[in-house]
Every structure is written in C-alpha cells, then in structure tokens.
PDB file of C-alpha atoms in Angstrom:
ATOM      1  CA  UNK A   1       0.000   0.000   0.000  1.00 48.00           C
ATOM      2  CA  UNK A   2       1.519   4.007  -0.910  1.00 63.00           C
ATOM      3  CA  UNK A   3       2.309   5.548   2.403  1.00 86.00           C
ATOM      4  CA  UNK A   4      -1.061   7.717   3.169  1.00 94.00           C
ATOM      5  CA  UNK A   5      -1.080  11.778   3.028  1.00 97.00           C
ATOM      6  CA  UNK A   6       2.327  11.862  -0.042  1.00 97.00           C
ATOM      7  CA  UNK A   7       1.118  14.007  -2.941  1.00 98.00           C
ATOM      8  CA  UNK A   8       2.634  13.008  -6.201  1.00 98.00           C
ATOM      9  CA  UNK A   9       2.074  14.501  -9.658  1.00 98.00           C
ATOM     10  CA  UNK A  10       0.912  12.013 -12.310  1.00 98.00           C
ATOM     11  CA  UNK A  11      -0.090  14.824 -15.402  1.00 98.00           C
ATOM     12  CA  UNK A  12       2.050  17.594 -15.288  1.00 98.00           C
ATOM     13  CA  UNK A  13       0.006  19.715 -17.259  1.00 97.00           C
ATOM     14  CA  UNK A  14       1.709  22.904 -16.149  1.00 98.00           C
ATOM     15  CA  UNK A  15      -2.271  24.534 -15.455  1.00 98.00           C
ATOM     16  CA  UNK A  16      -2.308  28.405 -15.662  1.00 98.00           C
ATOM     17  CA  UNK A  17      -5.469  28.004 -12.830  1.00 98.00           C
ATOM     18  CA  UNK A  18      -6.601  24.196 -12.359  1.00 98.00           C
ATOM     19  CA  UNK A  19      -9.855  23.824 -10.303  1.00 98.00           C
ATOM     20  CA  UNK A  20     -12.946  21.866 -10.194  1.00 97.00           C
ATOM     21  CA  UNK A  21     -11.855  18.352  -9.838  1.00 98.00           C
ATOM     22  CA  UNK A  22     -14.335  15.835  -9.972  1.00 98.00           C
ATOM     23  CA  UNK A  23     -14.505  12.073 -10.275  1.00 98.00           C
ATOM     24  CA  UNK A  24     -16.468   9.949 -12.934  1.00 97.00           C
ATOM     25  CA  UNK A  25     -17.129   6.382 -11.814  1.00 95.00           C
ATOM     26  CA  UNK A  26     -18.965   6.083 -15.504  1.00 94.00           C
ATOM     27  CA  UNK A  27     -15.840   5.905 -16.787  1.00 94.00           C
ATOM     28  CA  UNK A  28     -12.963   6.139 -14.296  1.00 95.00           C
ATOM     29  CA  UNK A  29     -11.375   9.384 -14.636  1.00 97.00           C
ATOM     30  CA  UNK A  30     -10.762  12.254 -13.083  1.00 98.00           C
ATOM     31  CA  UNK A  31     -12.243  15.470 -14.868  1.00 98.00           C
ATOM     32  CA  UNK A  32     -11.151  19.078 -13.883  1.00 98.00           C
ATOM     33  CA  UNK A  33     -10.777  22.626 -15.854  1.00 98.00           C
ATOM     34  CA  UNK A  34      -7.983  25.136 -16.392  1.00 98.00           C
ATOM     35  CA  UNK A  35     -10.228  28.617 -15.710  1.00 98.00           C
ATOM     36  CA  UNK A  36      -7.649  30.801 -17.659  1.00 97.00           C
ATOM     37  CA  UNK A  37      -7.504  28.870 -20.920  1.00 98.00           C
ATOM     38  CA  UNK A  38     -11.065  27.763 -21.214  1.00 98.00           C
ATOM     39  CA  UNK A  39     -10.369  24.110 -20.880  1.00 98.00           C
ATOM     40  CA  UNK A  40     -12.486  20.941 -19.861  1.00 98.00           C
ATOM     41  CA  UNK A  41      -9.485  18.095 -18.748  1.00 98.00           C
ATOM     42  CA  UNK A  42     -10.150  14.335 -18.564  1.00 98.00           C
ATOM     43  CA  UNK A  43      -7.641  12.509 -16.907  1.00 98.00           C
ATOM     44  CA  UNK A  44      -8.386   8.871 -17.605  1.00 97.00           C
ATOM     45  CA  UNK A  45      -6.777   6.676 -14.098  1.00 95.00           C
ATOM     46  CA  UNK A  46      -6.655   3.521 -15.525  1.00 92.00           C
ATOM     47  CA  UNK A  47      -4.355   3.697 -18.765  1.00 92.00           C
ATOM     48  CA  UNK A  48      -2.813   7.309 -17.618  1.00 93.00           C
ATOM     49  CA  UNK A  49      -4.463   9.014 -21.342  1.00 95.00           C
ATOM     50  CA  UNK A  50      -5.686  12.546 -21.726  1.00 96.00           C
ATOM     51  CA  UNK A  51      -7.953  14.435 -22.876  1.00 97.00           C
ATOM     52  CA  UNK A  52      -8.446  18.135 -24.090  1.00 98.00           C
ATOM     53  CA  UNK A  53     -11.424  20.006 -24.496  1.00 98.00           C
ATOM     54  CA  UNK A  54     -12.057  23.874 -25.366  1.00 98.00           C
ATOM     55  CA  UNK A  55     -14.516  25.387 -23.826  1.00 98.00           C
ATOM     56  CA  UNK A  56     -16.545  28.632 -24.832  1.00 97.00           C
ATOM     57  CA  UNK A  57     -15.387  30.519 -22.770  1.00 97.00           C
ATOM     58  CA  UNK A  58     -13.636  30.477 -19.052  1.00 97.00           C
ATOM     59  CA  UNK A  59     -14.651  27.510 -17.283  1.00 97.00           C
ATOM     60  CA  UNK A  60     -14.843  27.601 -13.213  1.00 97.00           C
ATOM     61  CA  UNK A  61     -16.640  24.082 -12.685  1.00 98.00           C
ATOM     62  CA  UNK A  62     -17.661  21.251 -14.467  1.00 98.00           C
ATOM     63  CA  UNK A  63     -20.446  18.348 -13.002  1.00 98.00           C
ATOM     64  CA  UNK A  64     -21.883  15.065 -14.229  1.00 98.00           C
ATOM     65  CA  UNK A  65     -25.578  14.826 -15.407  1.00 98.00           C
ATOM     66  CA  UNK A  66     -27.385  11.778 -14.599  1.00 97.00           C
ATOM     67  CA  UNK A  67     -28.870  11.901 -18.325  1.00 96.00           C
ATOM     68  CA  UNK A  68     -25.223  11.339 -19.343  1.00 96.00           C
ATOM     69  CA  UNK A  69     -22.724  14.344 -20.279  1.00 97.00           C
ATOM     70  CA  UNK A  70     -21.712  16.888 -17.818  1.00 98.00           C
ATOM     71  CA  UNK A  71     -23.026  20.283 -17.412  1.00 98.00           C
ATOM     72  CA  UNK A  72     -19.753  22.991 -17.498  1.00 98.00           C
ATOM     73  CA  UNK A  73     -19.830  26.662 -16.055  1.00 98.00           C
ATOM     74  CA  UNK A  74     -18.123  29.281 -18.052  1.00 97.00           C
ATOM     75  CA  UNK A  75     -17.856  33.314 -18.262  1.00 97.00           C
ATOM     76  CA  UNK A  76     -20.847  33.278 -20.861  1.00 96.00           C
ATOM     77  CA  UNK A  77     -23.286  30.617 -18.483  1.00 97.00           C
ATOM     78  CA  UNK A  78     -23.848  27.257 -17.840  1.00 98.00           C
ATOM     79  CA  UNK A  79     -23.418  24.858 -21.214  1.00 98.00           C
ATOM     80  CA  UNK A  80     -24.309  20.979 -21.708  1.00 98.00           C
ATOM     81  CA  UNK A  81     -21.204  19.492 -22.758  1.00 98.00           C
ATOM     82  CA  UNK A  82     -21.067  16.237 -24.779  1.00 98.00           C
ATOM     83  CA  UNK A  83     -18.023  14.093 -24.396  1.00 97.00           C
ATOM     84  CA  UNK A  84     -17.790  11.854 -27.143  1.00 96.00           C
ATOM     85  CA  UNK A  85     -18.171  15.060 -30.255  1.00 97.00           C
ATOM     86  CA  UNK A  86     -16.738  17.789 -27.407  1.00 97.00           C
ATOM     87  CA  UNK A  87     -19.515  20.040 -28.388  1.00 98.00           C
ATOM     88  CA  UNK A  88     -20.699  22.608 -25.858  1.00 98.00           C
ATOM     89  CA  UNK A  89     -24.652  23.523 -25.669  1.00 98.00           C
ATOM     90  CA  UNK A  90     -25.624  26.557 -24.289  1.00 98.00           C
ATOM     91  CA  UNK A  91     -27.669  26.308 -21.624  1.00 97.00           C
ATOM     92  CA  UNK A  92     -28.226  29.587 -19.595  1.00 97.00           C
ATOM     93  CA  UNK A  93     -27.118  33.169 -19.528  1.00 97.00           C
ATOM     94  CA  UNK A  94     -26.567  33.619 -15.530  1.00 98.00           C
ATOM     95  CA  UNK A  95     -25.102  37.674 -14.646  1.00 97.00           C
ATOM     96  CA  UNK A  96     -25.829  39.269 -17.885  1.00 95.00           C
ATOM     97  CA  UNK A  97     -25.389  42.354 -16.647  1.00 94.00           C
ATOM     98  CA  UNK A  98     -22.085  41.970 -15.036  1.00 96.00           C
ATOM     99  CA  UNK A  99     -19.231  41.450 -17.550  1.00 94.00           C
ATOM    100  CA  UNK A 100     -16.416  41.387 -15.335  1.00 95.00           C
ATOM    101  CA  UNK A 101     -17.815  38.765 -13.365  1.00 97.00           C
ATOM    102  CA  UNK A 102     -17.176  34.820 -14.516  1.00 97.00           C
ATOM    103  CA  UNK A 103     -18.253  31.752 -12.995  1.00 97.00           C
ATOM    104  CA  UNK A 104     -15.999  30.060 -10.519  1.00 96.00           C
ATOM    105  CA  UNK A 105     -16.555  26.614  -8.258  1.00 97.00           C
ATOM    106  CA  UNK A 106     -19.862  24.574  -8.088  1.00 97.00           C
ATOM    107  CA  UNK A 107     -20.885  21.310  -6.628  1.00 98.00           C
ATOM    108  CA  UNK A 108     -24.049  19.109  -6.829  1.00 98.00           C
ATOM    109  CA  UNK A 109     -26.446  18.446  -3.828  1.00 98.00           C
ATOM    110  CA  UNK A 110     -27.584  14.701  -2.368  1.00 97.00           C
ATOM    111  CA  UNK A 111     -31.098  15.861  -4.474  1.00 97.00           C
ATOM    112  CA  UNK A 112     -28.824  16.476  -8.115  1.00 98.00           C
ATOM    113  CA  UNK A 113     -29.005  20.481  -7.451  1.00 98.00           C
ATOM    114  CA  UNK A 114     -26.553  22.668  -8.712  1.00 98.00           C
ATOM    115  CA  UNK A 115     -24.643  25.113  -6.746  1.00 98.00           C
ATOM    116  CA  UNK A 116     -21.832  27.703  -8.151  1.00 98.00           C
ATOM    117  CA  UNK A 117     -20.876  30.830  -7.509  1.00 98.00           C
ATOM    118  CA  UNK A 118     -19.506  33.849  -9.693  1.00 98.00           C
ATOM    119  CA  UNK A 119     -16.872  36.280  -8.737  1.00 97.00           C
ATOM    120  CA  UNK A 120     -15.292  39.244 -10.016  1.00 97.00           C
ATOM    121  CA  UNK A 121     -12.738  38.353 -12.233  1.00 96.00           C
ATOM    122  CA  UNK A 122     -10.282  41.228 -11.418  1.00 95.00           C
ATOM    123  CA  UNK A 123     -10.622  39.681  -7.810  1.00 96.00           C
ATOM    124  CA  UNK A 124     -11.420  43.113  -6.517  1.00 96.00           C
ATOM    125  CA  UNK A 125     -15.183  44.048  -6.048  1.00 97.00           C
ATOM    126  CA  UNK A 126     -17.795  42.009  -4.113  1.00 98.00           C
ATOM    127  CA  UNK A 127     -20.277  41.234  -6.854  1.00 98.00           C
ATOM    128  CA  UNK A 128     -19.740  37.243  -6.347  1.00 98.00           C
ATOM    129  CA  UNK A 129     -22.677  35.399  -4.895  1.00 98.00           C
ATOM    130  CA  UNK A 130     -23.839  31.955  -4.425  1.00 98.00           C
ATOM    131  CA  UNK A 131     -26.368  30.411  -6.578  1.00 98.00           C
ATOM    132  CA  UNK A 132     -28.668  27.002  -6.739  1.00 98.00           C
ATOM    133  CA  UNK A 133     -29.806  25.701 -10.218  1.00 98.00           C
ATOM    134  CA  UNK A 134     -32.519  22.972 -10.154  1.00 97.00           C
ATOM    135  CA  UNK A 135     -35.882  22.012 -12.072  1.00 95.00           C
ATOM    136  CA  UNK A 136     -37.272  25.022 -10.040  1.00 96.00           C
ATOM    137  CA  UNK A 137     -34.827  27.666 -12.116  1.00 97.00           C
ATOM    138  CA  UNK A 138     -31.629  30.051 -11.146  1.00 98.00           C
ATOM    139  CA  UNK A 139     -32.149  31.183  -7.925  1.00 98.00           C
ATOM    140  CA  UNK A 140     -29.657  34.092  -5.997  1.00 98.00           C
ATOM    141  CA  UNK A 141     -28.514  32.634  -2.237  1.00 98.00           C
ATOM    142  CA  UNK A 142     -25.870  34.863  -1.005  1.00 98.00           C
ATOM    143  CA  UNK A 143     -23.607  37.544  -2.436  1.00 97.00           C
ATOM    144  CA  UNK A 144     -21.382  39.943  -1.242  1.00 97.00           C
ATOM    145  CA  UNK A 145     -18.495  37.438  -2.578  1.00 98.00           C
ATOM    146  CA  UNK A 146     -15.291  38.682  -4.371  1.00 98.00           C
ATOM    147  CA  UNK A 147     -14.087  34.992  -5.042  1.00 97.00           C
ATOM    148  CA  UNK A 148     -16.107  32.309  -4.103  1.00 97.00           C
ATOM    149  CA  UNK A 149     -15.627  28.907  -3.724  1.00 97.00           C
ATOM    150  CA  UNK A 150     -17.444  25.347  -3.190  1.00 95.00           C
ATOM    151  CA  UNK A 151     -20.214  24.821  -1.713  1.00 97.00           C
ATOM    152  CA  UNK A 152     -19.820  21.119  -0.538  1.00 98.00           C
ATOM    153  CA  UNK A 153     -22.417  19.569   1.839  1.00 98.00           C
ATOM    154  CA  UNK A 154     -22.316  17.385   4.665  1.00 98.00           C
ATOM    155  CA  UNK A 155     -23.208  13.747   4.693  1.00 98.00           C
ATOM    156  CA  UNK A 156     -26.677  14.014   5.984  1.00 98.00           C
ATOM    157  CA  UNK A 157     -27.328  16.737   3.574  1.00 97.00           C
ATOM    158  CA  UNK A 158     -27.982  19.060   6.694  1.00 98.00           C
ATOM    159  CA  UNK A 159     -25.134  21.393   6.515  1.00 98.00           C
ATOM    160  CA  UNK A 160     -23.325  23.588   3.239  1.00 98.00           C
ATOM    161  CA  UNK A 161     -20.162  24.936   3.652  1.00 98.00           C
ATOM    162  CA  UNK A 162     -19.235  27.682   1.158  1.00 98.00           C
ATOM    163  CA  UNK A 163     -15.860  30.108   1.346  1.00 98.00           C
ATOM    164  CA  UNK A 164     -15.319  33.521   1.049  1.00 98.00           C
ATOM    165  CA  UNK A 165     -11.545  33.296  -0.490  1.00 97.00           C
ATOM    166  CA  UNK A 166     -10.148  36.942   0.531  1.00 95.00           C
ATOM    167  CA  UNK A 167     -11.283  36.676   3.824  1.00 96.00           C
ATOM    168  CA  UNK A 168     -10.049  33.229   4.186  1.00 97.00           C
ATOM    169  CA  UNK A 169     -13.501  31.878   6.004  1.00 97.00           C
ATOM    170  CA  UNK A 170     -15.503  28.899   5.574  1.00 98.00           C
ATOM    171  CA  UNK A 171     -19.103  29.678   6.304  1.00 98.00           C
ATOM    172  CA  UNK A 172     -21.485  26.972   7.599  1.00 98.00           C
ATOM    173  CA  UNK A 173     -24.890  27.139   6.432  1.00 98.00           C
ATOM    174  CA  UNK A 174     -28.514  25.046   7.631  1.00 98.00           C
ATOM    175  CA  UNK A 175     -29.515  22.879   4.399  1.00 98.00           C
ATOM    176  CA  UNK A 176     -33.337  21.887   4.487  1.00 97.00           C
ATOM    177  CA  UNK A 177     -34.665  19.548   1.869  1.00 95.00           C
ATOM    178  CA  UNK A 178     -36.174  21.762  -0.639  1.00 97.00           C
ATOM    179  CA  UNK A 179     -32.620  23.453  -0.882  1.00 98.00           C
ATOM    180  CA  UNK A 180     -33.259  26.454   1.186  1.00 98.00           C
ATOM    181  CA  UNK A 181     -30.052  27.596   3.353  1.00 98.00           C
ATOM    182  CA  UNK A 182     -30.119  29.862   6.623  1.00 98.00           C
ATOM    183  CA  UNK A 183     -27.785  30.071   9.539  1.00 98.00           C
ATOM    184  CA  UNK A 184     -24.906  32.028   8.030  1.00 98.00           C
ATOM    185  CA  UNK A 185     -21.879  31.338  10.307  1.00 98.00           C
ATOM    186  CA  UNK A 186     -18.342  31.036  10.345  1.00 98.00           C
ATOM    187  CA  UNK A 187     -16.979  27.156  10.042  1.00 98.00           C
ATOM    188  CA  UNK A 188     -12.770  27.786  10.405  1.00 97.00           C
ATOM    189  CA  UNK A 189     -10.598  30.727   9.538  1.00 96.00           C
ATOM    190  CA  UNK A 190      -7.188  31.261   8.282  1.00 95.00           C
ATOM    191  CA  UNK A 191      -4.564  33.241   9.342  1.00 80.00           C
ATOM    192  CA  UNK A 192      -5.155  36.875   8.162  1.00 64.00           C
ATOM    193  CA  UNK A 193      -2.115  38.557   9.618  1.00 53.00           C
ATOM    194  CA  UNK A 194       0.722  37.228   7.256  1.00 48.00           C
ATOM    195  CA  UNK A 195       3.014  36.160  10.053  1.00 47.00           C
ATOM    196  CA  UNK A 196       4.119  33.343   8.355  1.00 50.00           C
ATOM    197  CA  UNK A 197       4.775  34.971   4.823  1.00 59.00           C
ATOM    198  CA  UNK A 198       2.991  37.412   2.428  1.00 70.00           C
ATOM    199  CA  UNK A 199      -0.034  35.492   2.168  1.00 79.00           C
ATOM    200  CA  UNK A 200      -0.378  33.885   6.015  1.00 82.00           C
ATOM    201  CA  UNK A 201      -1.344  30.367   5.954  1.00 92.00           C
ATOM    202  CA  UNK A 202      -2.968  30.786   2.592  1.00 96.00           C
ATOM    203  CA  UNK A 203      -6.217  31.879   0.742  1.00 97.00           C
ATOM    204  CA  UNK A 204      -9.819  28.847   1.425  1.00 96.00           C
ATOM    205  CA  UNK A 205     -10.081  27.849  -2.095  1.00 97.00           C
ATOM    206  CA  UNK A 206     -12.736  24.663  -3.446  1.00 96.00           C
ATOM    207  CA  UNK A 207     -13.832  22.698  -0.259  1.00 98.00           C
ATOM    208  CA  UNK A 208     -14.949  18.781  -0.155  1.00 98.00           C
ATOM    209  CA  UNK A 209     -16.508  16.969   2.224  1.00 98.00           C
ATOM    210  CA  UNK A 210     -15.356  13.546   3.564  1.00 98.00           C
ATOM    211  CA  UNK A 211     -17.886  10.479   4.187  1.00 98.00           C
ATOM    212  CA  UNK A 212     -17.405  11.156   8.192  1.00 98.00           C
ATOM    213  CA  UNK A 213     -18.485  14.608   7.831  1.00 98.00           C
ATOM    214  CA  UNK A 214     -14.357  16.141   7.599  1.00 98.00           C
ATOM    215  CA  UNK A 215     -14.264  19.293   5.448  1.00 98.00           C
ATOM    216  CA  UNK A 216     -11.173  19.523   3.314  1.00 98.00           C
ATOM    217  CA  UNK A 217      -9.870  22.452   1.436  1.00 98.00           C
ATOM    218  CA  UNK A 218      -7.366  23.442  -0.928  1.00 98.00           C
ATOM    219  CA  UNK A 219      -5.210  26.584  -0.199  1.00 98.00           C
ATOM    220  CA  UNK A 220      -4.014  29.001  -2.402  1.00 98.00           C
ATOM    221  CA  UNK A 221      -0.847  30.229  -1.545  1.00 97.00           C
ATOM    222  CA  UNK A 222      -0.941  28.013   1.199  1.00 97.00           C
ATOM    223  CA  UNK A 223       1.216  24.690  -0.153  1.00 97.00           C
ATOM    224  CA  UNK A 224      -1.261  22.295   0.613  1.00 98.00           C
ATOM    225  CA  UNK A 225      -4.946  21.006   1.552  1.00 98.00           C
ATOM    226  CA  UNK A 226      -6.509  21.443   5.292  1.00 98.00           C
ATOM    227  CA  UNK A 227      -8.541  18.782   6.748  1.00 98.00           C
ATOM    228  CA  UNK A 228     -10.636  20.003   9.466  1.00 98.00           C
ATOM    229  CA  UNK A 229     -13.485  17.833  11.546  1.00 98.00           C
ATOM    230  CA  UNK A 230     -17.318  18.497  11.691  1.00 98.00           C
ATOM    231  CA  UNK A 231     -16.899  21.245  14.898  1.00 97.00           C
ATOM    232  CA  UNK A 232     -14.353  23.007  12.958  1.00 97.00           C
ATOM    233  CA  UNK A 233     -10.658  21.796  14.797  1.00 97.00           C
ATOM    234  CA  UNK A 234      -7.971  21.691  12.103  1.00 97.00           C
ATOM    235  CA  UNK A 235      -7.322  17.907  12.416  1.00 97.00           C
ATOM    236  CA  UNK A 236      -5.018  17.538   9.033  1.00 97.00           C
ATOM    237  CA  UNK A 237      -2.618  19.137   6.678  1.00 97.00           C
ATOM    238  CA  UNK A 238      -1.214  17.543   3.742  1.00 98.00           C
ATOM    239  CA  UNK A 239       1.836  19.271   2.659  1.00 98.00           C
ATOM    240  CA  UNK A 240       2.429  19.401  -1.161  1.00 98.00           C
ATOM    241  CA  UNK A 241       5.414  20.726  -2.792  1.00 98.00           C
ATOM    242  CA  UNK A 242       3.532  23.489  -5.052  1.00 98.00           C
ATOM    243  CA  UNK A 243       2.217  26.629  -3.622  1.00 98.00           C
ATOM    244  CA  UNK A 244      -1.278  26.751  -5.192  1.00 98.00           C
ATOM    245  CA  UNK A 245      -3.559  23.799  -4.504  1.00 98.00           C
ATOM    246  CA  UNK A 246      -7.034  24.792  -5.199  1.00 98.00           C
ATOM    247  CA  UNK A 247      -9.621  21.731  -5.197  1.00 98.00           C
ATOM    248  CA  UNK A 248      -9.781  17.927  -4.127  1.00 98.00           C
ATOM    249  CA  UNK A 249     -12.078  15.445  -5.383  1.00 98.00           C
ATOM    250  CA  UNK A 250     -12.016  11.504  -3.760  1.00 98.00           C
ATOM    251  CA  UNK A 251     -11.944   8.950  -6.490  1.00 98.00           C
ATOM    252  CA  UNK A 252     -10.948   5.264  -7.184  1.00 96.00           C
ATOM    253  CA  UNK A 253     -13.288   1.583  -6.337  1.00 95.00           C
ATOM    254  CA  UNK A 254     -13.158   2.766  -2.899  1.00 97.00           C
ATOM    255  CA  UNK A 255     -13.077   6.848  -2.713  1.00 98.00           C
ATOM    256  CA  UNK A 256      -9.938   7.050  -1.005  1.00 98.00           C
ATOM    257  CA  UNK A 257      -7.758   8.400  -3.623  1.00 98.00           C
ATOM    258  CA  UNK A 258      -7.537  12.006  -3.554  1.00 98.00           C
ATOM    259  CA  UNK A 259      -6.769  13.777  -7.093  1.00 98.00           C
ATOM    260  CA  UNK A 260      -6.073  17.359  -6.343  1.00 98.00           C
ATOM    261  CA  UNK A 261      -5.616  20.178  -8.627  1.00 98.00           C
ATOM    262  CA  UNK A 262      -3.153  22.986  -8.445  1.00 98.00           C
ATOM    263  CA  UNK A 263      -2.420  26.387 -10.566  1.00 98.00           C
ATOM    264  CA  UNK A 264       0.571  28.473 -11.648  1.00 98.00           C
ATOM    265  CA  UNK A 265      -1.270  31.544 -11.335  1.00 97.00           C
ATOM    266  CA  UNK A 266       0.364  34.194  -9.324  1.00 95.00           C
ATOM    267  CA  UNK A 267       3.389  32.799  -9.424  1.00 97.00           C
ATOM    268  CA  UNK A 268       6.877  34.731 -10.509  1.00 96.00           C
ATOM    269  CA  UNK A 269       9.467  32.900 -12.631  1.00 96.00           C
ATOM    270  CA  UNK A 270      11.449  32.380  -9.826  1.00 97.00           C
ATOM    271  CA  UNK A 271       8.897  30.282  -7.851  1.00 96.00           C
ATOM    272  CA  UNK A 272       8.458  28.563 -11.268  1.00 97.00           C
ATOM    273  CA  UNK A 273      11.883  27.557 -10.955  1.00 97.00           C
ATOM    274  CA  UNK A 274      11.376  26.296  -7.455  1.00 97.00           C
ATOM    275  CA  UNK A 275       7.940  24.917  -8.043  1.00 98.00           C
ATOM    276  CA  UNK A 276       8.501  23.019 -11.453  1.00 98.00           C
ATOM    277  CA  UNK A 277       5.001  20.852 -11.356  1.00 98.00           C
ATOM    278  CA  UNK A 278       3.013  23.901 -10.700  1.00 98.00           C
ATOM    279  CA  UNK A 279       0.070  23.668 -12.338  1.00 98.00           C
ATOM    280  CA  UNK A 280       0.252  19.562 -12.070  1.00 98.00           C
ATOM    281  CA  UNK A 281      -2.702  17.362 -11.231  1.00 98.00           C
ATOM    282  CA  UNK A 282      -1.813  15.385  -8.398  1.00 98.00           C
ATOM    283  CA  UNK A 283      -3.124  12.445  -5.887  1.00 98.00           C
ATOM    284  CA  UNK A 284      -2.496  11.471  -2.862  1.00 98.00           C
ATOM    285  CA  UNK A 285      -4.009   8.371  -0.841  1.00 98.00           C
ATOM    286  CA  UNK A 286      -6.252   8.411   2.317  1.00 98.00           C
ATOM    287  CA  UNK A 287      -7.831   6.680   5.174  1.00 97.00           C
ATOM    288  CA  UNK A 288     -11.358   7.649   5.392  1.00 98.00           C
ATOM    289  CA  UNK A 289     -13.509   7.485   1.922  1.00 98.00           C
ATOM    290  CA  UNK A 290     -14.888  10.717  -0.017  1.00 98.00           C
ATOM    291  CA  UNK A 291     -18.355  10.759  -0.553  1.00 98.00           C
ATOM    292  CA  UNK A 292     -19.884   9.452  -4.292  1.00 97.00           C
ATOM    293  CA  UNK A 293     -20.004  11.936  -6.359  1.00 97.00           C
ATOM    294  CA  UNK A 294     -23.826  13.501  -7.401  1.00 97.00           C
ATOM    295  CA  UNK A 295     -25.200  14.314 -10.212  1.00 98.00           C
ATOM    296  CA  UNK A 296     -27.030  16.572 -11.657  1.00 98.00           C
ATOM    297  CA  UNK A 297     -31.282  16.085 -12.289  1.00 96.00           C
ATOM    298  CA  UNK A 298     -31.173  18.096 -15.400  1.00 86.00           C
TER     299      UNK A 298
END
C-alpha cells in the first residue's frame, strides 16, 4: 500500500489556474478545468491518457448529469457538454449584466441540485454570490463574494459549507430539503495577519466533504490542503510541494484516492523555478472514503 497523506504529480500539465476536480465512476477518470484557458481536462486513471477540451469561454466548474454528459460553467453561463463530439450547448445566460464577473466553483447536492458561484474576475469588487440551479430555475442565495468557492455539503445533507476566499472563512450554512439555506456562520478561519509569509497560511479555495463529515480544502498560496473535523478543529494538513492547490475530489473503487488540482497563477518565474510541477494534477491516498459523487437532475 503508498504511504497515506504523499502528494505526487501524475499529469504535469503545467495549469495556468486548475480547479474543479471531480470524479467519474462512468468511466474512471478524473475530470477538472484550467479557468484561464477555457479548458475541460479528462484525466483517464486507468491507462494514464488525456484528454483536451475547449470550452466557450472560461470555465470555473464542471459536473456530471445523470442523463449522461456533464453540465460545465463558463464566463458566458452554464453549457451541456457532450463528451464523445466535445460540443458545448448553451444552456443559460446567468449575470448578464455583469461582464467582469465569470463563474468560478460549483458542486451538486444529495437531491442532483446545482450550486456555483460567480466572482469578479479582477478579484477586486464584491459582486460574487452563491447560486442554486434545479428544475425550479436560477435562484440568488448569497452575495457579497469577491471569489467564491465550493459549496460542498455534509453527509446528511444538513449542513453547506461555502468560502469567502479573501477573507479566508468557511461559512457553515442550515440545508433543508427543498434546498433552502439559513444560519450564516463562520466554520474555520485562516490566518489573516501574514506572520508566516505574504499570504499567512494561505487563501480557502474549493472545499470537499469527507464520508465522516471532515471538510477539506485546498489553499491558495498556502502549499497544501486542510482537513478540518465536523466542529471546525484543524485535524489535518497535507503538505504538497507546489504553492497553489485549489480543489480535491475523492476517487478510485473505494473513494480514497484524492486527485487534487493545483495552478501556476500568481506565481513569478522564480517560484516557477522552485515549483517546477506547478500547475500539475496530483493524488495522494487516504484513510477515510470521499463521498460518491452527485449528479445533476437536469
């Protein structure tokens, strides 16, 4: 058995922003995006092959439909993408009227609802929010985001954790069964001071939620993922030897192989030097399972 909690890079794809990792037990890969050059990956675990899409536009997230395909979030709104011709079909239009916003992370419910939110792509005004897509339509949650990322839920389906990225928080939210959230509150914090470098312990990028209920994150900036437990006590942290880790997804038979995707954004030549696999997908093995991954009810 690999020794548990040791990152290593197995497609050194050199990312400008990697995010959205997700697993496909349809057809054992690992998909994820690169944001900056509007690209749907496939990673396929099994033979090691790749796969390169081009999507419309930016792409912050991409999920699995249960009708087959995956739906993908881009600058432009949500499109149906088909695997086997790569064609993208547009779907929805979601902040026409802000053009400096894009779409960032998103994550599907226990029910198949999607969740996403949109930021400000010059990562400097708070015109992100949070918003659920279902049968029911687009509906607004929360705003007041400059970059946000997630939401993952619990595994009752009881609690939704979402971040606000610039102020390093994960907030906690009450999840009822028609997809209605309440109870705004703050889950864990990072350090905001910068006593341990420029950026502190890092930026709370895409979260994930372990079968026991363990909320893990990715951290920008902060050279590795953050495990913490369902009260909020930072009970892990996997070191990795690249700066920018942004997302986790568990995949594998048995969910305990964590693929985890990382970015070269932000970084100066000279970390490039020092952080060659930058931009790398990489996995690492575990001891509790993820969670299956949902999907969509188109």
């Amino acid at each position: 058995m690999a020794e548990l909690f040791q990152p290593i890079c197995v497609w050194d794809r050199k990312c400008t922003l990697g995010e959205g990792p997700v697993w496909s037990a349809r057809d054992h890969a690992l998909w994820f995006v690169d944001i900056k050059r509007s690209e749907v990956l496939r990673y396929d675990v099994n033979i090691g092959s790749h796969q390169v899409f081009h999507a419309p536009s930016p792409c912050g997230f991409i999920a699995p439909k249960r009708s087959g395909g995956f739906i993908v979030g881009c600058k432009t709104g949500l499109y149906d993408l088909d695997p086997k011709t790569g064609h993208f079909e547009f779907r929805l239009q979601v902040e026409p009227g802000l053009p400096t916003n894009r779409l960032n992370d998103g994550f599907v419910d226990h029910h198949g609802r999607l969740w996403f939110g949109s930021m400000d792509d010059d990562e400097v005004n708070p015109t992100g929010k949070l918003y659920r897509y279902d049968a029911r339509g687009l509906v607004a949650m929360d705003h007041d985001y400059v970059i946000t990322n997630g939401p993952a839920v619990s595994p009752d389906g009881k609690t939704l954790y979402h971040n606000d990225t610039l102020k390093k928080i994960i907030y906690a939210f009450d999840l009822d069964g028609e997809g209605h959230i309440s109870n705004k509150r703050e889950f864990a914090r990072l350090d905001a001071m910068g006593r341990t470098g420029e950026h502190g312990e890092g930026y709370m990028d895409g979260p994930l939620v372990d079968a026991q209920g363990n909320v893990w994150v990715g951290l920008f900036f902060g050279w590795g993922v953050n495990g913490y437990a369902p009260d909020g006590r930072l009970i892990r942290q996997v070191k990795f030897p690249v700066s920018n880790v942004t997302k986790i997804a568990f995949g594998g038979h048995d969910l305990k192989t964590v693929y985890a995707t990382t970015a070269a954004k932000g970084l100066s030549a000279d970390d490039l030097k020092h952080q060659p696999q930058a931009g790398g997908l990489f996995r690492f093995d575990v001891d509790i399972p993820g969670q299956p991954q949902n999907l969509f009810q188109d």
